[in-house]
Coordinates of C-alpha atoms and ligand atoms in Angstrom, one line a residue:
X1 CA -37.4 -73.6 -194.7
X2 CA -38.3 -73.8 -198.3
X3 CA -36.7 -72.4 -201.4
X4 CA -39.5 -69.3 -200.9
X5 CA -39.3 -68.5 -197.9
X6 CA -35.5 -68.6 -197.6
X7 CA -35.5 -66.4 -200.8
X8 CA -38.1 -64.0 -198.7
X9 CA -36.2 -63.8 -195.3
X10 CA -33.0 -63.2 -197.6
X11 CA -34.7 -60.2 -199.7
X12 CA -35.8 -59.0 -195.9
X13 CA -32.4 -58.7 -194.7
X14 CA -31.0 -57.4 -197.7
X15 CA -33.9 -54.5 -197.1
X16 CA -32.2 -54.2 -193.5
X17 CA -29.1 -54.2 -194.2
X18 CA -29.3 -51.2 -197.4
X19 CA -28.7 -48.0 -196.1
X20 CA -31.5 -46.0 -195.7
X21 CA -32.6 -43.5 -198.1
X22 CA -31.9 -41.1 -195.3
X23 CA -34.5 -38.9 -197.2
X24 CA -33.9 -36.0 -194.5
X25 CA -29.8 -35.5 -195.1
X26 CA -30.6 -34.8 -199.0
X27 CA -32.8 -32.1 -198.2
X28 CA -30.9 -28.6 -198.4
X29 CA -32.8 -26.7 -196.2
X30 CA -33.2 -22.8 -196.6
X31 CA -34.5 -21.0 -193.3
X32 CA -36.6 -17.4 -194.7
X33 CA -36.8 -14.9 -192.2
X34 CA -39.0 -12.1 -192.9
X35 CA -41.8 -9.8 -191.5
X36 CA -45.2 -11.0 -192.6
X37 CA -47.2 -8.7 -190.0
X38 CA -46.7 -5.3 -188.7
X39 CA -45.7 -2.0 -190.6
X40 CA -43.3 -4.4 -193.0
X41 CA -45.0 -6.8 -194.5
X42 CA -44.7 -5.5 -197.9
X43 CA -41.3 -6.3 -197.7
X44 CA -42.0 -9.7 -196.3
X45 CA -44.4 -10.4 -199.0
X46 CA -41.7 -9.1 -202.0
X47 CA -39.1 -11.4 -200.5
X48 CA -41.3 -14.8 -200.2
X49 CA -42.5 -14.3 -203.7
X50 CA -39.4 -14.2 -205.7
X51 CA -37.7 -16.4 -203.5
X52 CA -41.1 -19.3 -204.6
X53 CA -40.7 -17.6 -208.1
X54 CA -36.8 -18.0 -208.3
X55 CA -37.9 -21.8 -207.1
X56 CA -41.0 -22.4 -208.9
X57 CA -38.4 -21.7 -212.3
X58 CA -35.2 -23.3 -211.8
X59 CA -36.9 -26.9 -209.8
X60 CA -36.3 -28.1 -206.5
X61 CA -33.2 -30.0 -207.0
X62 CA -29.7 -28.7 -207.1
X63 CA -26.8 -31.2 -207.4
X64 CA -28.6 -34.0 -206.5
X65 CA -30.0 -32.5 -203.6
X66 CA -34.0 -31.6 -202.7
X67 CA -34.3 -27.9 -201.9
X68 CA -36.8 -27.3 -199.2
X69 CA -38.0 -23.7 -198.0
X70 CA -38.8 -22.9 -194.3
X71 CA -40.8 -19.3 -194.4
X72 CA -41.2 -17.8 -190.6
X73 CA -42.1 -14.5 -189.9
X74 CA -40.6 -12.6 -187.8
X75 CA -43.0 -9.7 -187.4
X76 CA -40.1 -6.7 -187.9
X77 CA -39.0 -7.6 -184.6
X78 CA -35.1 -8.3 -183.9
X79 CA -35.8 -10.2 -180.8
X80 CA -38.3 -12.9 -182.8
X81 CA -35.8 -12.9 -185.6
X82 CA -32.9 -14.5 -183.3
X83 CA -35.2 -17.1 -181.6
X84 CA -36.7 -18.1 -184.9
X85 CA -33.1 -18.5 -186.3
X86 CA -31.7 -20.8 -183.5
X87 CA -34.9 -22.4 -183.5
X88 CA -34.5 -23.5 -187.2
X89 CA -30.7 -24.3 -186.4
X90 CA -31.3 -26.8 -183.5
X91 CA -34.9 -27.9 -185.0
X92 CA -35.2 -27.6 -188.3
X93 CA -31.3 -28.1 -189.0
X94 CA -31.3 -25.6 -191.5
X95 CA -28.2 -25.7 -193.9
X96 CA -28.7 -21.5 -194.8
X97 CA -30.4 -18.7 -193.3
X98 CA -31.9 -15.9 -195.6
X99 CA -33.8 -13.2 -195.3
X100 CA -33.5 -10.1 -193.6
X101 CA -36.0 -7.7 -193.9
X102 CA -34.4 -4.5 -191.6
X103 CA -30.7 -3.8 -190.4
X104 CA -31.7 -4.8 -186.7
X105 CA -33.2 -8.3 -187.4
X106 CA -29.7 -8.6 -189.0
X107 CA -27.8 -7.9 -186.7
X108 CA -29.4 -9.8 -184.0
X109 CA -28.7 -12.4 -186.2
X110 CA -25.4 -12.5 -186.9
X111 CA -23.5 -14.2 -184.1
X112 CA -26.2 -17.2 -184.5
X113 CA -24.7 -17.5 -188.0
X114 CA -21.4 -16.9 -186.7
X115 CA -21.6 -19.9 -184.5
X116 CA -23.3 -22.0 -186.4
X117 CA -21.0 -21.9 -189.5
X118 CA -24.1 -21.6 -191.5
X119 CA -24.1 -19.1 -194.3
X120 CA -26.2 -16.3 -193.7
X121 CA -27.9 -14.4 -197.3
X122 CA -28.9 -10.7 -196.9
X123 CA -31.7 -10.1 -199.1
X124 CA -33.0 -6.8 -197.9
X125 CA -31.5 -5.0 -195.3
X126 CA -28.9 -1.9 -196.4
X127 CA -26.3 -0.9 -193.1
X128 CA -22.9 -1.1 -194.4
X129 CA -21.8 -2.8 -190.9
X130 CA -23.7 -5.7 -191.3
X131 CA -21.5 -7.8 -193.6
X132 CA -18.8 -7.1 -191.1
X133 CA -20.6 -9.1 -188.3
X134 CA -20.1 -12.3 -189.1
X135 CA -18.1 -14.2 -191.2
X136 CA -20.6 -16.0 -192.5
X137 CA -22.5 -13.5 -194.1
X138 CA -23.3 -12.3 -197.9
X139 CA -25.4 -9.9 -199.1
X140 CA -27.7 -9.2 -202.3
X141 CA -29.4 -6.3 -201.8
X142 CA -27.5 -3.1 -201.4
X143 CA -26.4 -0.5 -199.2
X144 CA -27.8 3.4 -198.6
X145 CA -23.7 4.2 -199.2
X146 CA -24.1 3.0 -203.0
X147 CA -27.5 5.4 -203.7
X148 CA -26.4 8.4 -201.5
X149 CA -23.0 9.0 -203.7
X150 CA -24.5 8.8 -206.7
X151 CA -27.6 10.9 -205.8
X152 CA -25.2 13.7 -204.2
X153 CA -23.0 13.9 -207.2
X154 CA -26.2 14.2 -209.3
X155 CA -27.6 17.0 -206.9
X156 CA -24.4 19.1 -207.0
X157 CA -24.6 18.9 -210.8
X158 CA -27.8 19.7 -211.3
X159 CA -28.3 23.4 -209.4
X160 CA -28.9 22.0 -206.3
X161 CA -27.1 24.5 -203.7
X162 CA -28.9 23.6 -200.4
X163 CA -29.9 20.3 -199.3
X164 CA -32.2 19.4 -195.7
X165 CA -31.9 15.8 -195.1
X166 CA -34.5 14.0 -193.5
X167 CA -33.5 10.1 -192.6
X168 CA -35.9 7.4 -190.4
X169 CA -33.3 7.5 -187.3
X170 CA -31.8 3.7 -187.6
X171 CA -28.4 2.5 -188.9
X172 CA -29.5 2.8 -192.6
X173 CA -30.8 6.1 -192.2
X174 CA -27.7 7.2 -190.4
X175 CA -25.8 5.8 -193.5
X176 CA -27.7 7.6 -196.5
X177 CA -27.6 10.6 -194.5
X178 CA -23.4 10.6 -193.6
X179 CA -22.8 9.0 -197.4
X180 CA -25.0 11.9 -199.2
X181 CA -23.9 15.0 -196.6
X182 CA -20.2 13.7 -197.0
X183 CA -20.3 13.5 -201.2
X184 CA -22.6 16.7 -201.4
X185 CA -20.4 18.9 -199.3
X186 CA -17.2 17.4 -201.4
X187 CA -18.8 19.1 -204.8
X188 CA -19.7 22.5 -202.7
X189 CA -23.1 21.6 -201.9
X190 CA -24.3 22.5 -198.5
X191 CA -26.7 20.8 -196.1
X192 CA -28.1 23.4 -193.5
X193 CA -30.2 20.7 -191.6
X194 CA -30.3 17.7 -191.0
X195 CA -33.8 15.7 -189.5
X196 CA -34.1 12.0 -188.0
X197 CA -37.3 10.8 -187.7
X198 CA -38.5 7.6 -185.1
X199 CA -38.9 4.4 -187.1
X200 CA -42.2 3.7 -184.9
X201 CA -45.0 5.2 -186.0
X202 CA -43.4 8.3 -187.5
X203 CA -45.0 11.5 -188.0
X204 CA -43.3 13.4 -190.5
X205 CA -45.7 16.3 -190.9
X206 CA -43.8 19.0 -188.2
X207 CA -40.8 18.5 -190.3
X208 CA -42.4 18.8 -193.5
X209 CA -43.3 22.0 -192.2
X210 CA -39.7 23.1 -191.0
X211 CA -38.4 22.2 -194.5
X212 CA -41.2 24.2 -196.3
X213 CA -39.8 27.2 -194.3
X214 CA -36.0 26.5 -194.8
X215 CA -36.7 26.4 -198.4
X216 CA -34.0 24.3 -199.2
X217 CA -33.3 23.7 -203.5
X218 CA -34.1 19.9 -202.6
X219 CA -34.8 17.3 -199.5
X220 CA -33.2 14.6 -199.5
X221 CA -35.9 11.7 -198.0
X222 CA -34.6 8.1 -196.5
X223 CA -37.7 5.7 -195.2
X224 CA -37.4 2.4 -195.2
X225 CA -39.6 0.3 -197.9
X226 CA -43.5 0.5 -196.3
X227 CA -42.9 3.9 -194.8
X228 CA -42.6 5.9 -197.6
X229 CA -46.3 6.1 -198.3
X230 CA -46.5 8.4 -195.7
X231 CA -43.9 10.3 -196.2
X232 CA -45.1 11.2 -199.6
X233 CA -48.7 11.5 -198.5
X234 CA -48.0 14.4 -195.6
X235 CA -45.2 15.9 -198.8
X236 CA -48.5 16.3 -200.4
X237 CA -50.6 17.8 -198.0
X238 CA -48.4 20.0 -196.5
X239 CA -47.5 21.4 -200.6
X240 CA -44.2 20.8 -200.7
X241 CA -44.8 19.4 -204.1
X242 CA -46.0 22.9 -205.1
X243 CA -42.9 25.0 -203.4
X244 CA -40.2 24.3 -205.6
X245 CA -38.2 21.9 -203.2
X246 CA -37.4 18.8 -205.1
X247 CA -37.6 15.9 -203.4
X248 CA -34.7 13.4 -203.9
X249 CA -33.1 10.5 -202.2
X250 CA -32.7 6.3 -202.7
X251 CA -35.4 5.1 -204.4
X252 CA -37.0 3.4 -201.4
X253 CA -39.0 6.6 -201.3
X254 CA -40.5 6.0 -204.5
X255 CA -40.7 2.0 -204.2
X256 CA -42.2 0.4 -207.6
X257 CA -44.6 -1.5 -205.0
X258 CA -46.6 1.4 -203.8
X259 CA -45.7 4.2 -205.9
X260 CA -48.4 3.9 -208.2
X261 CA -50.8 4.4 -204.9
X262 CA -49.1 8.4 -204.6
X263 CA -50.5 9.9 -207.9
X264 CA -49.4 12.5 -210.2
X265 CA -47.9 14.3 -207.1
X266 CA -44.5 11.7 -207.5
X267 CA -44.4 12.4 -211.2
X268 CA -40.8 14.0 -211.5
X269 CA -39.1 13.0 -208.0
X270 CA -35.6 11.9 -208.7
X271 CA -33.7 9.0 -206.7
X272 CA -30.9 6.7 -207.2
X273 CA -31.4 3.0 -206.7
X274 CA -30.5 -0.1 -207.7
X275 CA -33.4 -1.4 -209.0
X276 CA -36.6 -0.4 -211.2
X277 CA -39.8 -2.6 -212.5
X278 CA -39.0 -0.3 -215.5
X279 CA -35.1 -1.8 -215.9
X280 CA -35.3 -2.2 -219.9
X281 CA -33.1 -5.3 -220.2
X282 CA -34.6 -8.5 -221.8
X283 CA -34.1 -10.3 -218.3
X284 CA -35.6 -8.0 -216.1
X285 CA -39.2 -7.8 -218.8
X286 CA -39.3 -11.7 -218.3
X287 CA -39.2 -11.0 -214.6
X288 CA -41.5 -8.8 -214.5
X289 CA -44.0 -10.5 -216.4
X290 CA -43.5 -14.0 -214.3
X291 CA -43.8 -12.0 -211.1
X292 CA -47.1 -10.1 -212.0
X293 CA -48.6 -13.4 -213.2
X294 CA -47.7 -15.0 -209.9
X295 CA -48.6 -12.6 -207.3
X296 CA -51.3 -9.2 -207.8
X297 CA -48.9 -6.5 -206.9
X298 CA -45.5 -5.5 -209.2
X299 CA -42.2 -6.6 -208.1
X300 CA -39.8 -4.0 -206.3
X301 CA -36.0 -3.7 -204.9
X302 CA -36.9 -6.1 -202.4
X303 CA -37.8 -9.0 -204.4
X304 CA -34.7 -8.9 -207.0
X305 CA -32.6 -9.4 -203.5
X306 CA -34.5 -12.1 -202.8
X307 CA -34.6 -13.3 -206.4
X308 CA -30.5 -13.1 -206.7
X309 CA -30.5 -14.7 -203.2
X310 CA -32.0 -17.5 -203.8
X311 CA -29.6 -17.6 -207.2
X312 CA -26.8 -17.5 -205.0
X313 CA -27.5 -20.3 -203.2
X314 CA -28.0 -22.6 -205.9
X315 CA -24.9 -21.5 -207.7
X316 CA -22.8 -22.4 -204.6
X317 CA -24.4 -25.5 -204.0
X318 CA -24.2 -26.7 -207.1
X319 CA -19.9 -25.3 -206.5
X320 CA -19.8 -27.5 -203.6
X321 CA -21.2 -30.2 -205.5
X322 CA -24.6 -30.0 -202.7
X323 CA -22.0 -30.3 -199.9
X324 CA -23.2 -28.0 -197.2
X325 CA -20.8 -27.1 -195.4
X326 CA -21.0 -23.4 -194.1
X327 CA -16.9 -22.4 -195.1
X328 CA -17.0 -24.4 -198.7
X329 CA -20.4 -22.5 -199.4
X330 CA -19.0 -19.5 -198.6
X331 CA -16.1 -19.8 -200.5
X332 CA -18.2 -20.5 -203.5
X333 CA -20.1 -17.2 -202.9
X334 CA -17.3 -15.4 -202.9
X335 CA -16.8 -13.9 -206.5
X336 CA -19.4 -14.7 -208.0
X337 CA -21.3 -12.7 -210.8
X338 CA -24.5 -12.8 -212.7
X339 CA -26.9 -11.2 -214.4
X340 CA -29.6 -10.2 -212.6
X341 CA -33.3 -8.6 -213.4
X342 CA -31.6 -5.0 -212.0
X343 CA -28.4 -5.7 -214.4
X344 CA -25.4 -7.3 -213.8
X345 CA -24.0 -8.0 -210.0
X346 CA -21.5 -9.5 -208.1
X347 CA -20.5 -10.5 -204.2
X348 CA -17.4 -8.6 -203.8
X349 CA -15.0 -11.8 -202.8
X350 CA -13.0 -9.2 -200.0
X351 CA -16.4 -7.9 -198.3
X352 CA -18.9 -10.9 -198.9
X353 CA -20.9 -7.3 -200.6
X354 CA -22.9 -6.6 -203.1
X355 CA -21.2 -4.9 -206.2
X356 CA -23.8 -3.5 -208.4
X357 CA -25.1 -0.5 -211.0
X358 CA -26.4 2.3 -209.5
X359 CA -29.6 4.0 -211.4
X360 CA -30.7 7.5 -211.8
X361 CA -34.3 7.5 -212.1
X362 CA -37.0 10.2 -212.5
X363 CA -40.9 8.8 -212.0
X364 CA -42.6 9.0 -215.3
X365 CA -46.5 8.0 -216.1
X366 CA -46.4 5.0 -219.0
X367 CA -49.7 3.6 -219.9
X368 CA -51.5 5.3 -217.0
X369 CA -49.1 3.8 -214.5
X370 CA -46.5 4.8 -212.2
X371 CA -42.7 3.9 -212.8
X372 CA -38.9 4.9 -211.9
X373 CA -37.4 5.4 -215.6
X374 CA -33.7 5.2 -215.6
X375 CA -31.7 8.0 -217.7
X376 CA -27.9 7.4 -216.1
X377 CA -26.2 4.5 -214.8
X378 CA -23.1 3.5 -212.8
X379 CA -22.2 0.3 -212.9
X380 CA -19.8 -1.8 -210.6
X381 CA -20.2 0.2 -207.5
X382 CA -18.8 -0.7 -204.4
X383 CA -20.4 0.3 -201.2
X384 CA -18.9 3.6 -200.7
X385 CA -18.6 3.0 -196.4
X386 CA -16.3 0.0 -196.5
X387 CA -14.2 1.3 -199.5
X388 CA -13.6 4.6 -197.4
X389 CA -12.6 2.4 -194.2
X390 CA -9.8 0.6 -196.3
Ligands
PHB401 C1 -32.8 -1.6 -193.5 O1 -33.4 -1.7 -192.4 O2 -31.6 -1.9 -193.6 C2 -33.6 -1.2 -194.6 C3 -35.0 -1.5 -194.7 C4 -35.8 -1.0 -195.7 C5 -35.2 -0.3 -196.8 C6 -33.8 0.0 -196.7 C7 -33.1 -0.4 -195.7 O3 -35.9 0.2 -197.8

């Protein structure tokens, strides 16, 4: 063997020998589950865009490691959600699963987390309960509790005597409702009915009508984010925006994503939410303007829990110095705080929760378009369920 040739077999087994650049185990893989069809896709569509604009911004590489994002859609359904979790547990090997977009396909999800160790971001979905399912879990969007208190002390201060509730009849809609009724009736309000509507395909038209004869001062509306369309449209047609009824509730009635679509009728409707396209800080106008020159529709409440979702899980990778391991990551969620396009936040270290400002908001027309302008806030609230339970 010459000189060459022994130098080549050498630099060969040197190549063998190195370890490999095991390109797969530095990828931190993020698992997005979130309805891209059926009667929720809006949602599905807010989350996936922040959660590409939140990547597109800060790179694809936290501590040394390459962020990849697995988007699946889960179609609204619970019983997709849990197959597509395992399957991008035991395929994918996903190191976090995010998403979320209802309370069930939560809930289904939570044991998977549970027993995979894997950390498990909220980013839409609003049930108190759900944190409390697995350890694993965090959550930045919000819950109805944190909206309904706020809303109900505004009501009782503002002349309104008598309140009809009318909630989509699910978890979230059985939280607003118990949150608002309970902190109403506290300040002497009083509730003289209170309507649940079917999530599928709901029909709110008969009990439009009921309310129009109860003449209540105000109705207090909770639909999920996509339903609310409706809701508004039938509130039109039947006149309730002509009676003298105020409508009020969480601002997922008047979400910035369709409200421009319900005309001048919306001008005036009051809620309490968490988050507005209209938030005046210096953050949330760069948001805004990133988000509208990356997609054709405005961002809404779903998107910033997307947006701070994705934020969280940099932040604790780059704690964990890109070790993924599910109990050091969730340590390093614990606690934290930002600043986020809705205004400061935190995850509550005891309840893996969001602690956030709570916004009163009345829609206003600026430049010919439809927006939730905030006149009160409430910062550092804590969701009102758990804190009760305590
Ligand atoms: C939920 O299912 O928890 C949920 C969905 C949409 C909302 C609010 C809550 O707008």
């Amino acid at each position: 063997m010459n000189r060459r040739m022994l130098l080549g077999a050498l630099a060969a087994a040197t190549i063998a020998a190195a370890p490999l650049p095991l390109a797969a185990q530095e990828t931190v893989k993020i698992g997005l589950i979130i309805p891209l069809t059926g009667p929720f896709t809006t949602t599905g569509k807010q989350l996936e865009a922040a959660a590409r604009l939140y990547m597109q911004q800060n790179g694809t590489t936290v501590a040394g490691k390459k962020i990849e994002l697995i988007v699946r859609d889960d179609a609204g359904r619970a019983e997709n959600t849990a197959r597509i979790a395992t399957e991008l547990l035991t395929n994918d090997k996903v190191h976090f699963l995010a998403g979320f977009g209802l309370t069930p396909l939560a809930m289904a999800t939570a044991p998977i987390a549970t027993n995979a160790k894997v950390p498990m971001v909220v980013m839409m979905a609003g049930t108190s309960i759900i944190t409390e399912r697995s350890p694993y879990i965090v959550r930045t969007s919000f819950t109805l509790g944190q909206s309904a208190v706020i809303m109900a002390d505004w009501a009782a201060q503002n002349k309104i005597k008598t309140v009809v509730t009318l909630v989509t009849d699910y978890a979230p809609g059985h939280d607003a409702e118990t949150s608002f009724v309970g902190q109403f009736e506290k300040q002497g309000g009083k509730v003289t009915e209170k309507i649940r509507v079917p999530i599928q395909n709901p029909d709110f038209a008969p009990f439009l009508q009921r309310v129009l004869d109860a003449k209540p001062d105000a109705l207090y509306v909770f639909t999920p984010s996509g339903v609310g369309a409706i809701l508004m449209k039938q509130f039109v047609e039947r006149g309730l925006d002509k009676s003298g009824i105020r409508l009020i509730g969480p601002g997922d009635i008047t979400d910035d994503d369709v409200l421009n679509g319900f005309g001048d009728a919306a001008i005036g409707v009051v809620t309490a939410h968490n988050y507005s396209t209209d938030h005046p800080s210096a953050k949330n106008k760069e948001y805004v303007a990133a988000f509208r020159k990356a997609n054709n529709f405005r961002p809404n409440f779903a998107s910033v829990g997307a947006y701070d979702g994705m934020h969280l899980i940099y932040e604790a990778l780059k704690k964990t110095q890109g070790k993924t391991d599910g109990d050091a990551l969730l340590t390093a969620m614990k606690g934290h705080k930002w600043e986020s396009p809705r205004g400061p936040i935190s995850i509550d270290p005891e309840t893996r929760d969001i602690v956030q400002t709570i916004y009163m908001r009345k829609v206003e027309k600026k430049n010919g378009e439809l927006y939730n302008v905030e006149f009160a806030s409430f910062p550092d609230v804590k969701d009102p369920v758990k804190a009760a339970k305590k």
